[in-house]
Short mmCIF file of C-alpha atoms in Angstrom, two decimals:
data_model
loop_
_atom_site.label_atom_id
_atom_site.label_comp_id
_atom_site.label_asym_id
_atom_site.label_seq_id
_atom_site.Cartn_x
_atom_site.Cartn_y
_atom_site.Cartn_z
CA UNK A 166 15.33 65.41 15.14
CA UNK A 167 17.97 62.72 13.68
CA UNK A 168 21.33 64.07 15.30
CA UNK A 169 19.77 63.88 19.26
CA UNK A 170 18.83 60.19 19.37
CA UNK A 171 22.23 59.46 17.38
CA UNK A 172 24.15 61.45 20.19
CA UNK A 173 22.39 59.87 23.08
CA UNK A 174 22.91 56.38 21.12
CA UNK A 175 26.08 57.37 20.78
CA UNK A 176 26.59 58.25 24.75
CA UNK A 177 25.05 55.23 25.85
CA UNK A 178 27.35 53.14 23.65
CA UNK A 179 29.92 54.43 25.09
CA UNK A 180 29.45 54.23 28.58
CA UNK A 181 28.94 50.59 27.68
CA UNK A 182 31.96 50.21 25.62
CA UNK A 183 33.74 51.30 29.15
CA UNK A 184 32.25 50.00 31.51
CA UNK A 185 32.41 46.32 29.23
CA UNK A 186 35.82 47.29 28.93
CA UNK A 187 36.88 47.10 32.96
CA UNK A 188 34.93 43.97 33.02
CA UNK A 189 36.76 42.63 30.38
CA UNK A 190 40.17 44.00 32.15
CA UNK A 191 38.98 42.12 35.34
CA UNK A 192 38.49 38.95 33.57
CA UNK A 193 42.13 38.88 31.57
CA UNK A 194 43.73 39.94 34.85
CA UNK A 195 43.97 36.89 36.93
CA UNK A 196 44.24 33.37 35.51
CA UNK A 197 41.59 32.79 38.98
CA UNK A 198 39.64 34.93 37.26
CA UNK A 199 39.23 33.42 34.51
CA UNK A 200 37.94 29.57 36.28
CA UNK A 201 34.87 32.14 37.92
CA UNK A 202 34.34 32.95 34.71
CA UNK A 203 34.14 29.55 33.34
CA UNK A 204 32.45 27.75 36.56
CA UNK A 205 29.92 30.48 36.12
CA UNK A 206 29.65 29.30 32.71
CA UNK A 207 29.55 25.53 34.01
CA UNK A 208 26.99 26.32 36.04
CA UNK A 209 24.33 27.91 33.54
CA UNK A 210 24.84 25.04 31.50
CA UNK A 211 23.88 22.54 33.91
CA UNK A 212 21.19 25.03 34.53
CA UNK A 213 20.49 25.01 31.04
CA UNK A 214 20.20 20.84 30.54
CA UNK A 215 17.59 21.11 33.66
CA UNK A 216 15.54 23.73 32.06
CA UNK A 217 15.75 21.24 28.78
CA UNK A 218 14.49 17.86 31.45
CA UNK A 219 11.43 20.05 32.79
CA UNK A 220 10.40 21.34 29.29
CA UNK A 221 9.34 17.57 28.28
CA UNK A 222 9.56 16.53 24.97
CA UNK A 223 7.12 15.59 22.11
CA UNK A 224 7.49 14.64 18.22
CA UNK A 225 5.59 18.01 17.38
CA UNK A 226 3.92 20.94 19.55
CA UNK A 227 0.49 20.87 20.42
CA UNK A 228 -1.72 22.71 17.91
CA UNK A 229 -4.79 24.51 18.24
CA UNK A 230 -6.32 23.70 14.46
CA UNK A 231 -10.04 24.63 16.13
CA UNK A 232 -11.15 21.30 15.73
CA UNK A 233 -12.28 18.86 17.96
CA UNK A 234 -12.50 15.25 17.33
CA UNK A 235 -14.29 12.58 19.33
CA UNK A 236 -14.02 8.95 18.10
CA UNK A 237 -16.85 6.63 19.03
CA UNK A 238 -17.22 2.67 19.55
CA UNK A 239 -19.96 0.41 20.53
CA UNK A 240 -19.87 -2.84 20.87
CA UNK A 241 -19.27 -5.06 17.99
CA UNK A 242 -22.51 -6.42 15.69
CA UNK A 243 -23.77 -3.16 17.43
CA UNK A 244 -26.29 -2.20 14.34
CA UNK A 245 -26.51 1.21 12.20
CA UNK A 246 -29.15 2.40 13.89
CA UNK A 247 -27.80 1.75 17.20
CA UNK A 248 -24.90 3.89 15.96
CA UNK A 249 -26.91 6.35 14.80
CA UNK A 250 -28.97 6.97 17.89
CA UNK A 251 -25.43 7.17 20.15
CA UNK A 252 -24.05 9.81 17.28
CA UNK A 253 -26.55 12.17 17.99
CA UNK A 254 -26.65 11.86 21.50
CA UNK A 255 -23.06 12.86 21.53
CA UNK A 256 -24.14 15.53 18.71
CA UNK A 257 -26.53 17.32 21.35
CA UNK A 258 -23.91 17.31 24.16
CA UNK A 259 -21.44 18.58 21.97
CA UNK A 260 -23.71 21.01 20.47
CA UNK A 261 -24.14 22.64 23.88
CA UNK A 262 -20.44 23.80 23.82
CA UNK A 263 -20.73 27.94 23.29
CA UNK A 264 -17.01 27.56 21.03
CA UNK A 265 -18.81 24.85 18.42
CA UNK A 266 -19.72 26.14 14.97
CA UNK A 267 -20.24 23.10 13.83
CA UNK A 268 -19.84 19.07 13.45
CA UNK A 269 -19.68 16.21 11.02
CA UNK A 270 -20.37 12.86 11.68
CA UNK A 271 -19.10 9.76 9.88
CA UNK A 272 -20.27 6.43 11.08
CA UNK A 273 -18.32 3.22 9.79
CA UNK A 274 -15.67 3.56 6.67
CA UNK A 275 -12.97 1.90 4.61
CA UNK A 276 -11.55 0.90 8.10
CA UNK A 277 -14.19 0.50 10.85
CA UNK A 278 -17.22 -0.61 10.65
CA UNK A 279 -20.40 0.01 11.43
CA UNK A 280 -20.25 0.53 15.14
CA UNK A 281 -17.46 3.06 14.89
CA UNK A 282 -18.36 6.44 14.31
CA UNK A 283 -16.13 9.40 14.49
CA UNK A 284 -17.37 13.17 14.63
CA UNK A 285 -15.81 16.65 14.02
CA UNK A 286 -16.12 19.22 15.53
CA UNK A 287 -15.49 22.43 14.32
CA UNK A 288 -14.39 25.12 16.88
CA UNK A 289 -14.78 29.20 16.35
CA UNK A 290 -11.47 31.06 15.41
CA UNK A 291 -8.68 31.28 18.36
CA UNK A 292 -8.94 34.84 19.15
CA UNK A 293 -12.80 34.51 19.13
CA UNK A 294 -12.43 32.25 22.76
CA UNK A 295 -10.16 31.81 25.21
CA UNK A 296 -10.16 27.94 25.55
CA UNK A 297 -7.89 25.88 23.83
CA UNK A 298 -8.82 22.79 21.93
CA UNK A 299 -7.60 20.43 24.53
CA UNK A 300 -9.65 22.17 27.22
CA UNK A 301 -12.98 22.12 25.46
CA UNK A 302 -11.78 17.99 24.87
CA UNK A 303 -11.26 17.94 28.37
CA UNK A 304 -14.05 19.35 29.50
CA UNK A 305 -16.67 17.26 27.01
CA UNK A 306 -14.45 13.69 28.04
CA UNK A 307 -16.69 13.96 31.43
CA UNK A 308 -19.94 14.55 29.83
CA UNK A 309 -19.64 12.21 26.85
CA UNK A 310 -18.90 9.11 28.69
CA UNK A 311 -22.26 8.99 30.07
CA UNK A 312 -23.52 7.76 26.58
CA UNK A 313 -24.46 3.83 27.07
CA UNK A 314 -22.41 1.00 26.20
CA UNK A 315 -20.14 3.61 24.23
CA UNK A 316 -16.39 3.63 24.35
CA UNK A 317 -15.38 7.34 24.19
CA UNK A 318 -11.46 9.05 22.80
CA UNK A 319 -12.00 12.80 22.79
CA UNK A 320 -9.12 14.46 20.86
CA UNK A 321 -8.13 18.32 20.61
CA UNK A 322 -5.79 18.97 17.97
CA UNK A 323 -5.60 16.33 15.50
CA UNK A 324 -7.85 15.62 12.30
CA UNK A 325 -9.08 12.82 10.58
CA UNK A 326 -7.07 10.84 9.04
CA UNK A 327 -4.13 11.77 11.06
CA UNK A 328 -2.00 10.59 13.73
CA UNK A 329 -3.74 7.90 15.99
CA UNK A 330 -3.89 8.61 19.65
CA UNK A 331 -0.87 10.73 21.53
CA UNK A 332 0.81 7.32 22.86
CA UNK A 333 1.22 4.02 21.08
CA UNK A 334 2.88 0.84 23.04
CA UNK A 335 2.70 -2.27 20.73
CA UNK A 336 2.62 -5.74 22.52
CA UNK A 337 4.38 -8.14 20.33
CA UNK A 338 4.50 -11.81 20.99
CA UNK A 339 2.80 -15.23 19.92
CA UNK A 340 -0.55 -16.01 21.40
CA UNK A 341 -3.02 -14.17 21.64
CA UNK A 342 -4.25 -15.04 25.49
CA UNK A 343 0.01 -14.01 26.42
CA UNK A 344 -0.75 -10.71 24.50
CA UNK A 345 -4.07 -9.70 26.27
CA UNK A 346 -2.60 -10.41 29.65
CA UNK A 347 0.78 -8.26 28.58
CA UNK A 348 -1.75 -5.72 27.17
CA UNK A 349 -3.94 -5.62 30.31
CA UNK A 350 -1.32 -4.66 32.49
CA UNK A 351 0.13 -1.74 30.03
CA UNK A 352 -2.86 -0.29 30.33
CA UNK A 353 -3.20 -0.80 33.79
CA UNK A 354 -0.23 1.57 34.39
CA UNK A 355 -1.13 3.78 32.11
CA UNK A 356 -4.43 4.62 34.04
CA UNK A 357 -2.62 4.36 37.35
CA UNK A 358 -0.37 7.62 35.42
CA UNK A 359 -2.12 10.98 35.78
CA UNK A 360 -2.68 13.24 33.08
CA UNK A 361 -3.53 9.84 30.94
CA UNK A 362 -6.55 9.75 29.29
CA UNK A 363 -8.73 7.12 27.03
CA UNK A 364 -6.90 4.55 27.75
CA UNK A 365 -7.70 1.77 25.44
CA UNK A 366 -7.02 -1.60 23.94
CA UNK A 367 -6.92 -2.62 20.57
CA UNK A 368 -8.14 -5.68 20.78
CA UNK A 369 -12.17 -6.99 20.13
CA UNK A 370 -13.71 -9.67 20.14
CA UNK A 371 -15.30 -11.25 17.26
CA UNK A 372 -18.56 -12.65 16.36
CA UNK A 373 -18.55 -16.47 16.92
CA UNK A 374 -16.92 -18.66 13.62
CA UNK A 375 -16.86 -22.38 12.53
CA UNK A 376 -13.47 -23.67 12.01
CA UNK A 377 -12.60 -26.42 9.48
CA UNK A 378 -9.32 -28.36 10.42
CA UNK A 379 -8.19 -30.67 8.22
CA UNK A 380 -7.52 -34.24 8.55
CA UNK A 381 -4.56 -34.44 6.44
CA UNK A 382 -3.96 -38.01 6.20
CA UNK A 383 -7.79 -38.80 4.52
CA UNK A 384 -7.43 -35.41 1.72
CA UNK A 385 -4.39 -37.58 0.84
CA UNK A 386 -6.62 -41.32 0.89
CA UNK A 387 -9.36 -38.66 -1.49
CA UNK A 388 -6.53 -36.94 -3.38
CA UNK A 389 -7.21 -33.90 -1.94
CA UNK A 390 -5.13 -30.84 -1.08
CA UNK A 391 -6.36 -27.96 1.43
CA UNK A 392 -6.33 -25.36 -1.01
CA UNK A 393 -8.80 -27.33 -3.15
CA UNK A 394 -11.03 -27.60 -0.47
CA UNK A 395 -10.55 -23.56 1.25
CA UNK A 396 -11.28 -22.97 -2.64
CA UNK A 397 -14.37 -24.61 -2.61
CA UNK A 398 -16.25 -23.16 0.39
CA UNK A 399 -15.31 -19.76 -0.78
CA UNK A 400 -16.69 -20.45 -3.73
CA UNK A 401 -19.69 -21.46 -2.03
CA UNK A 402 -20.20 -18.87 0.79
CA UNK A 403 -18.31 -15.31 -0.67
CA UNK A 404 -19.06 -16.41 -4.40
CA UNK A 405 -17.12 -16.25 -7.38
CA UNK A 406 -18.09 -14.07 -10.52
CA UNK A 407 -17.96 -16.97 -13.54
CA UNK A 408 -19.68 -14.77 -16.36
CA UNK A 409 -21.09 -11.53 -17.18
CA UNK A 410 -24.95 -10.95 -18.69
CA UNK A 411 -24.57 -7.98 -21.22
CA UNK A 412 -28.10 -6.48 -21.40
CA UNK A 413 -29.55 -3.07 -23.00
CA UNK A 414 -25.60 -1.63 -23.32
CA UNK A 415 -24.75 -2.80 -19.62
CA UNK A 416 -22.74 -5.35 -18.03
CA UNK A 417 -23.71 -7.50 -14.89
CA UNK A 418 -21.55 -10.00 -12.98
CA UNK A 419 -23.09 -13.60 -12.80
CA UNK A 420 -21.56 -15.13 -9.01
CA UNK A 421 -22.42 -18.26 -8.75
CA UNK A 422 -22.86 -19.12 -4.42
CA UNK A 423 -24.79 -20.06 -2.31
CA UNK A 424 -28.16 -19.32 -1.56
CA UNK A 425 -28.79 -16.43 0.97
CA UNK A 426 -30.47 -18.31 3.42
CA UNK A 427 -27.68 -21.13 3.02
CA UNK A 428 -25.10 -18.75 3.48
CA UNK A 429 -26.67 -17.79 7.07
CA UNK A 430 -26.95 -21.18 7.99
CA UNK A 431 -24.17 -23.27 9.79
CA UNK A 432 -25.75 -26.29 8.88
CA UNK A 433 -24.94 -26.40 5.48
CA UNK A 434 -21.20 -26.04 5.88
CA UNK A 435 -21.93 -29.27 7.50
CA UNK A 436 -23.72 -30.77 4.49
CA UNK A 437 -21.13 -29.65 2.24
CA UNK A 438 -20.13 -31.83 -0.03
CA UNK A 439 -16.51 -32.47 -2.24
CA UNK A 440 -16.22 -34.18 -5.64
CA UNK A 441 -13.50 -37.02 -4.62
CA UNK A 442 -12.58 -40.28 -7.34
CA UNK A 443 -16.02 -38.92 -9.02
CA UNK A 444 -18.47 -39.25 -6.25
CA UNK A 445 -19.50 -36.32 -3.42
CA UNK A 446 -17.28 -36.51 -0.36
CA UNK A 447 -19.13 -35.24 2.93
CA UNK A 448 -16.52 -32.18 4.44
CA UNK A 449 -17.18 -33.73 7.92
CA UNK A 450 -15.38 -36.83 6.89
CA UNK A 451 -12.45 -34.88 5.87
CA UNK A 452 -12.11 -33.32 8.57
CA UNK A 453 -13.20 -32.09 12.07
CA UNK A 454 -16.08 -28.56 12.31
CA UNK A 455 -15.40 -26.92 15.78
CA UNK A 456 -17.94 -23.21 16.35
CA UNK A 457 -14.73 -20.66 18.61
CA UNK A 458 -14.97 -16.97 19.32
CA UNK A 459 -13.12 -14.97 16.43
CA UNK A 460 -11.07 -11.92 16.71
CA UNK A 461 -12.40 -8.58 15.27
CA UNK A 462 -8.85 -8.24 13.04
CA UNK A 463 -5.55 -10.00 13.96
CA UNK A 464 -2.57 -6.96 14.06
CA UNK A 465 0.98 -8.13 12.53
CA UNK A 466 4.71 -6.41 12.69
CA UNK A 467 7.23 -7.97 11.61
CA UNK A 468 5.66 -11.33 11.93
CA UNK A 469 4.46 -11.06 14.80
CA UNK A 470 1.00 -10.45 16.36
CA UNK A 471 0.47 -7.65 17.80
CA UNK A 472 -1.93 -5.90 20.39
CA UNK A 473 -1.79 -2.44 20.73
CA UNK A 474 -2.89 0.35 23.41
CA UNK A 475 -3.54 3.60 23.76
CA UNK A 476 -4.04 6.87 25.50
CA UNK A 477 -4.48 10.45 24.96
CA UNK A 478 -2.27 13.14 27.11
CA UNK A 479 -4.17 15.18 28.77
CA UNK A 480 -1.11 16.85 30.97
CA UNK A 481 2.76 16.90 30.14
CA UNK A 482 4.12 15.32 26.90
CA UNK A 483 5.38 12.08 25.61
CA UNK A 484 8.64 12.11 27.12
CA UNK A 485 7.43 12.52 30.29
CA UNK A 486 5.21 10.05 29.98
CA UNK A 487 7.87 7.52 28.57
CA UNK A 488 10.50 8.22 31.30
CA UNK A 489 7.73 7.42 33.97
CA UNK A 490 5.96 4.43 32.56
CA UNK A 491 9.42 2.51 31.03
CA UNK A 492 10.63 1.42 34.40
CA UNK A 493 7.17 -0.48 34.97
CA UNK A 494 7.02 -2.05 31.70
CA UNK A 495 10.22 -3.31 31.70
CA UNK A 496 9.41 -5.04 35.05
CA UNK A 497 6.93 -6.89 34.46
CA UNK A 498 7.27 -10.62 33.88
CA UNK A 499 7.25 -11.04 29.99
CA UNK A 500 7.87 -15.08 28.63
CA UNK A 501 10.72 -15.27 25.89
CA UNK A 502 9.58 -13.86 22.45
CA UNK A 503 7.31 -11.03 23.79
CA UNK A 504 8.41 -7.51 23.59
CA UNK A 505 6.82 -4.10 24.32
CA UNK A 506 7.85 -1.35 23.30
CA UNK A 507 6.20 2.50 22.53
CA UNK A 508 5.27 2.58 18.98
CA UNK A 509 3.80 5.68 17.25
CA UNK A 510 4.23 9.14 17.93
CA UNK A 511 6.96 8.96 20.14
CA UNK A 512 8.53 6.27 17.46
CA UNK A 513 8.31 8.73 15.02
CA UNK A 514 9.58 11.37 17.36
CA UNK A 515 12.71 9.26 18.03
CA UNK A 516 13.47 8.31 14.52
CA UNK A 517 13.33 12.52 13.60
CA UNK A 518 15.21 13.32 16.62
CA UNK A 519 18.14 11.17 15.66
CA UNK A 520 18.17 12.97 12.17
CA UNK A 521 17.83 16.36 13.34
CA UNK A 522 21.14 15.34 16.50
CA UNK A 523 23.01 13.83 12.77
CA UNK A 524 22.29 17.45 10.85
CA UNK A 525 23.41 19.17 13.92
CA UNK A 526 26.67 17.86 14.28
CA UNK A 527 27.38 17.78 10.61
CA UNK A 528 26.06 21.42 11.01
CA UNK A 529 29.02 21.85 13.95
CA UNK A 530 32.04 20.56 11.10
CA UNK A 531 31.30 22.25 8.38
CA UNK A 532 31.15 25.35 10.98
CA UNK A 533 34.88 24.20 12.70
CA UNK A 534 35.83 23.33 8.89
CA UNK A 535 34.56 26.97 7.35
CA UNK A 536 36.37 28.85 10.61
CA UNK A 537 39.68 26.74 10.40
CA UNK A 538 40.17 28.03 6.62
CA UNK A 539 38.97 31.93 7.71
CA UNK A 540 41.05 32.07 11.03
CA UNK A 541 43.87 29.72 9.68
CA UNK A 542 44.04 28.41 12.64
CA UNK A 543 42.72 24.21 13.87
CA UNK A 544 42.78 26.30 17.97
CA UNK A 545 40.70 29.01 17.92
CA UNK A 546 38.16 27.61 15.76
CA UNK A 547 37.58 25.72 19.24
CA UNK A 548 37.38 28.87 20.71
CA UNK A 549 34.80 30.44 18.77
CA UNK A 550 32.84 26.83 18.82
CA UNK A 551 32.57 27.54 22.73
CA UNK A 552 30.12 30.10 21.56
CA UNK A 553 27.15 26.88 20.66
CA UNK A 554 26.74 25.69 24.47
CA UNK A 555 26.14 29.16 25.00
CA UNK A 556 23.47 29.50 22.12
CA UNK A 557 21.87 26.03 23.78
CA UNK A 558 21.61 27.11 27.07
CA UNK A 559 19.89 30.47 25.67
CA UNK A 560 17.77 27.82 24.02
CA UNK A 561 17.19 25.83 27.03
CA UNK A 562 15.65 29.04 28.97
CA UNK A 563 13.65 30.08 26.21
CA UNK A 564 12.08 27.15 25.82
CA UNK A 565 11.23 26.68 29.27
CA UNK A 566 9.69 30.25 30.22
CA UNK A 567 8.19 30.09 26.68
CA UNK A 568 6.48 27.37 27.85
CA UNK A 569 7.42 24.74 25.00
CA UNK A 570 8.91 21.88 24.73
CA UNK A 571 11.57 20.17 22.80
CA UNK A 572 9.81 19.04 19.79
CA UNK A 573 11.29 18.79 15.76
CA UNK A 574 10.36 22.74 15.42
CA UNK A 575 12.35 23.90 18.29
CA UNK A 576 15.70 21.76 17.13
CA UNK A 577 15.13 23.11 13.96
CA UNK A 578 15.66 26.38 15.27
CA UNK A 579 18.63 25.22 17.44
CA UNK A 580 20.35 23.87 14.33
CA UNK A 581 20.16 26.59 13.00
CA UNK A 582 22.01 29.10 15.89
CA UNK A 583 24.55 27.32 14.93
CA UNK A 584 25.21 29.33 12.40
CA UNK A 585 23.92 32.22 13.96
CA UNK A 586 26.18 32.23 17.39
CA UNK A 587 29.61 32.35 16.16
CA UNK A 588 28.76 35.50 14.30
CA UNK A 589 29.13 37.29 17.45
CA UNK A 590 33.09 35.75 18.35
CA UNK A 591 34.23 36.17 15.04
CA UNK A 592 33.51 39.90 15.05
CA UNK A 593 35.71 39.84 18.34
CA UNK A 594 38.44 37.65 17.42
CA UNK A 595 38.68 38.62 13.74
CA UNK A 596 39.68 42.51 14.93
CA UNK A 597 41.74 41.13 17.94
CA UNK A 598 43.88 39.05 15.57
CA UNK A 599 44.43 42.58 12.98
CA UNK A 600 45.10 44.22 16.06
CA UNK A 601 47.86 41.96 17.07
CA UNK A 602 49.12 41.84 13.32
CA UNK A 603 49.72 45.46 14.00
CA UNK A 604 51.50 44.89 16.18
CA UNK A 605 49.67 45.34 19.51
CA UNK A 606 50.56 43.00 22.86
CA UNK A 607 48.07 40.45 23.18
CA UNK A 608 45.78 42.03 26.42
CA UNK A 609 46.23 44.96 24.58
CA UNK A 610 44.87 43.86 21.40
CA UNK A 611 41.92 42.77 23.40
CA UNK A 612 40.89 45.95 25.39
CA UNK A 613 41.21 47.53 22.32
CA UNK A 614 39.32 45.59 19.82
CA UNK A 615 36.21 44.17 21.91
CA UNK A 616 34.92 47.32 22.82
CA UNK A 617 35.31 49.06 19.41
CA UNK A 618 33.38 45.69 18.00
CA UNK A 619 30.16 46.25 21.51
CA UNK A 620 28.49 48.30 19.00
CA UNK A 621 28.32 46.13 16.15
CA UNK A 622 27.20 42.66 18.12
CA UNK A 623 24.69 44.12 20.60
CA UNK A 624 23.07 45.56 17.14
CA UNK A 625 23.01 42.33 15.89
CA UNK A 626 21.76 40.18 17.93
CA UNK A 627 19.36 43.14 19.17
CA UNK A 628 17.99 42.82 15.65
CA UNK A 629 17.79 39.32 15.06
CA UNK A 630 15.90 39.29 19.10
CA UNK A 631 13.46 41.78 17.95
CA UNK A 632 12.56 40.68 14.87
CA UNK A 633 11.54 36.70 16.33
CA UNK A 634 8.90 39.04 19.30
CA UNK A 635 6.07 38.88 16.88
CA UNK A 636 6.34 35.45 16.20
CA UNK A 637 6.68 34.84 19.84
CA UNK A 638 3.28 36.96 20.39
CA UNK A 639 1.76 35.24 17.48
CA UNK A 640 -2.00 33.62 17.75
CA UNK A 641 -4.13 32.08 15.59
CA UNK A 642 -4.04 28.82 13.73
CA UNK A 643 -0.58 27.12 13.57
CA UNK A 644 1.18 29.67 15.60
CA UNK A 645 2.39 27.03 18.17
CA UNK A 646 5.47 26.39 14.84
CA UNK A 647 6.42 29.93 14.72
CA UNK A 648 6.09 30.69 18.84
CA UNK A 649 8.46 27.01 19.02
CA UNK A 650 10.96 28.64 16.60
CA UNK A 651 11.08 32.36 18.19
CA UNK A 652 11.83 31.77 21.38
CA UNK A 653 14.34 29.44 20.98
CA UNK A 654 16.52 31.87 18.13
CA UNK A 655 15.97 34.93 21.04
CA UNK A 656 16.83 33.01 23.67
CA UNK A 657 20.02 31.66 22.17
CA UNK A 658 22.21 34.76 20.52
CA UNK A 659 20.78 37.03 23.52
CA UNK A 660 22.40 34.79 26.15
CA UNK A 661 25.24 33.67 23.83
CA UNK A 662 25.91 37.18 23.00
CA UNK A 663 26.21 38.17 26.67
CA UNK A 664 28.42 35.60 27.40
CA UNK A 665 30.64 35.72 24.35
CA UNK A 666 31.63 39.11 25.22
CA UNK A 667 33.42 37.89 28.24
CA UNK A 668 34.33 33.92 28.02
CA UNK A 669 35.83 33.93 24.35
CA UNK A 670 38.11 36.70 24.75
CA UNK A 671 39.05 34.77 28.32
CA UNK A 672 39.84 31.72 26.40
CA UNK A 673 41.21 33.18 23.26
CA UNK A 674 44.03 34.58 26.27
CA UNK A 675 44.60 31.69 27.66
CA UNK A 676 45.15 29.88 24.26
CA UNK A 677 47.27 32.11 22.52
CA UNK A 678 49.69 31.82 26.78
CA UNK A 679 49.63 28.38 26.53
CA UNK A 680 50.19 27.96 22.85
CA UNK A 681 53.49 31.12 23.58
CA UNK A 682 54.36 29.06 26.72
CA UNK A 683 54.68 25.91 24.13
CA UNK A 684 56.54 27.36 21.22
CA UNK A 685 58.51 29.11 24.08
CA UNK A 686 57.57 32.67 22.63
CA UNK A 687 55.58 35.53 23.78
CA UNK A 688 52.84 36.84 23.71
CA UNK A 689 53.77 40.74 23.12
CA UNK A 690 53.52 41.13 19.32
CA UNK A 691 52.31 39.75 16.23
CA UNK A 692 54.07 36.51 16.76
CA UNK A 693 52.79 36.02 20.04
#
């Protein structure tokens, strides 16, 4: 049974080699045939660039982790009971989704007040449902928007404690009022962008607060400092641990502070007296007390105030949104010293992409050095490395038709291609060089060597591509990582193999002919 299959395969390879030799002879016959081949490759390379642009870009592929995250926020000052009622309402809506198996709700926390909550809904396994977690989130979003007084944000792939929103734009400057105005205009632009949901501004109105503005001249007259005043007020209202009470083997901190009813009464601050020169001085004599609306939190970056505008992406990718919104942000009138820029995941994406591109350049340089040593030439390594853009063409085709994006996983696969796609050219040109050292002319050596190595090229690249098929067709949690790498590798090796078989021999012959003319030699023998 084995012998007939081998015979069938041998006949197939023989027919392929004969046809390949005819096409190769056509490409070597005339210079214009080589020009046609090069122009066709350039046209396909341009198409690959277009497909890369259409694929979009993001930091990591959107993963279905079997979770839907719902962030809920009530107005500042809302009680714990109000938040519990809103969470219970949201849980009832979430439990109606057939794919949901359980929910976990967290109210408040180290970074949140009691008016904020996060609900994590666990979904059945991906193989047992038809909808992606993002599709379930899109279906839940309009239903949850009906909860009175609550601001809702729904995401389908992030876990608790992970990254924030899909899109974060930071507005930086000095004055809060101007930051709020610019942030409002940024949010309006995002709300007009299709595919963006859950647009929100980080600034929140805080409660009313009493502010003491010291009169420095009066403080100096009494020999007091602003630090002494601040510490005195902190001790009275916040308290200070003065000693420890030991009883029954236990220790209890003794905190000195005003009584609860005094700390809750704003009139207490006006009645505070500080000792100066042996006599009590009213606080109101040392400065001015005024009431104002406070801020819930003050965010800073590089010593500048910032307000963050966030949004989730329901359709498209981060790169698509940035490409559309950036010109509109640049056109916004901004006072001197104010900035608007994309932060969050897009900032991570740019930094990671820059690192990957540096690794790609280093890989290309090292590959060239190794090829120069192996081939004992500074010219022909360039011929071999023409396969790299051919691999990029295949990667672009694989990403586009595989429904994947340019992300850190697909870029890592492209870096791996640098060491894979050059093998085809090495197989061909190494045997061509051997035949020329035996005395064959340039054209004869190419027409003899390339068909002989055709079988090795086909077997090598088919083996790599077929090995990637299970990853490309994989399902389940984390499959997005494997799919992105698989489609890039499959597209890169297959497309580069096809074009290497035609383009590399033609370029090799062209370079050899040019070098021979420059040396005043010939291409008929081993020294040509």
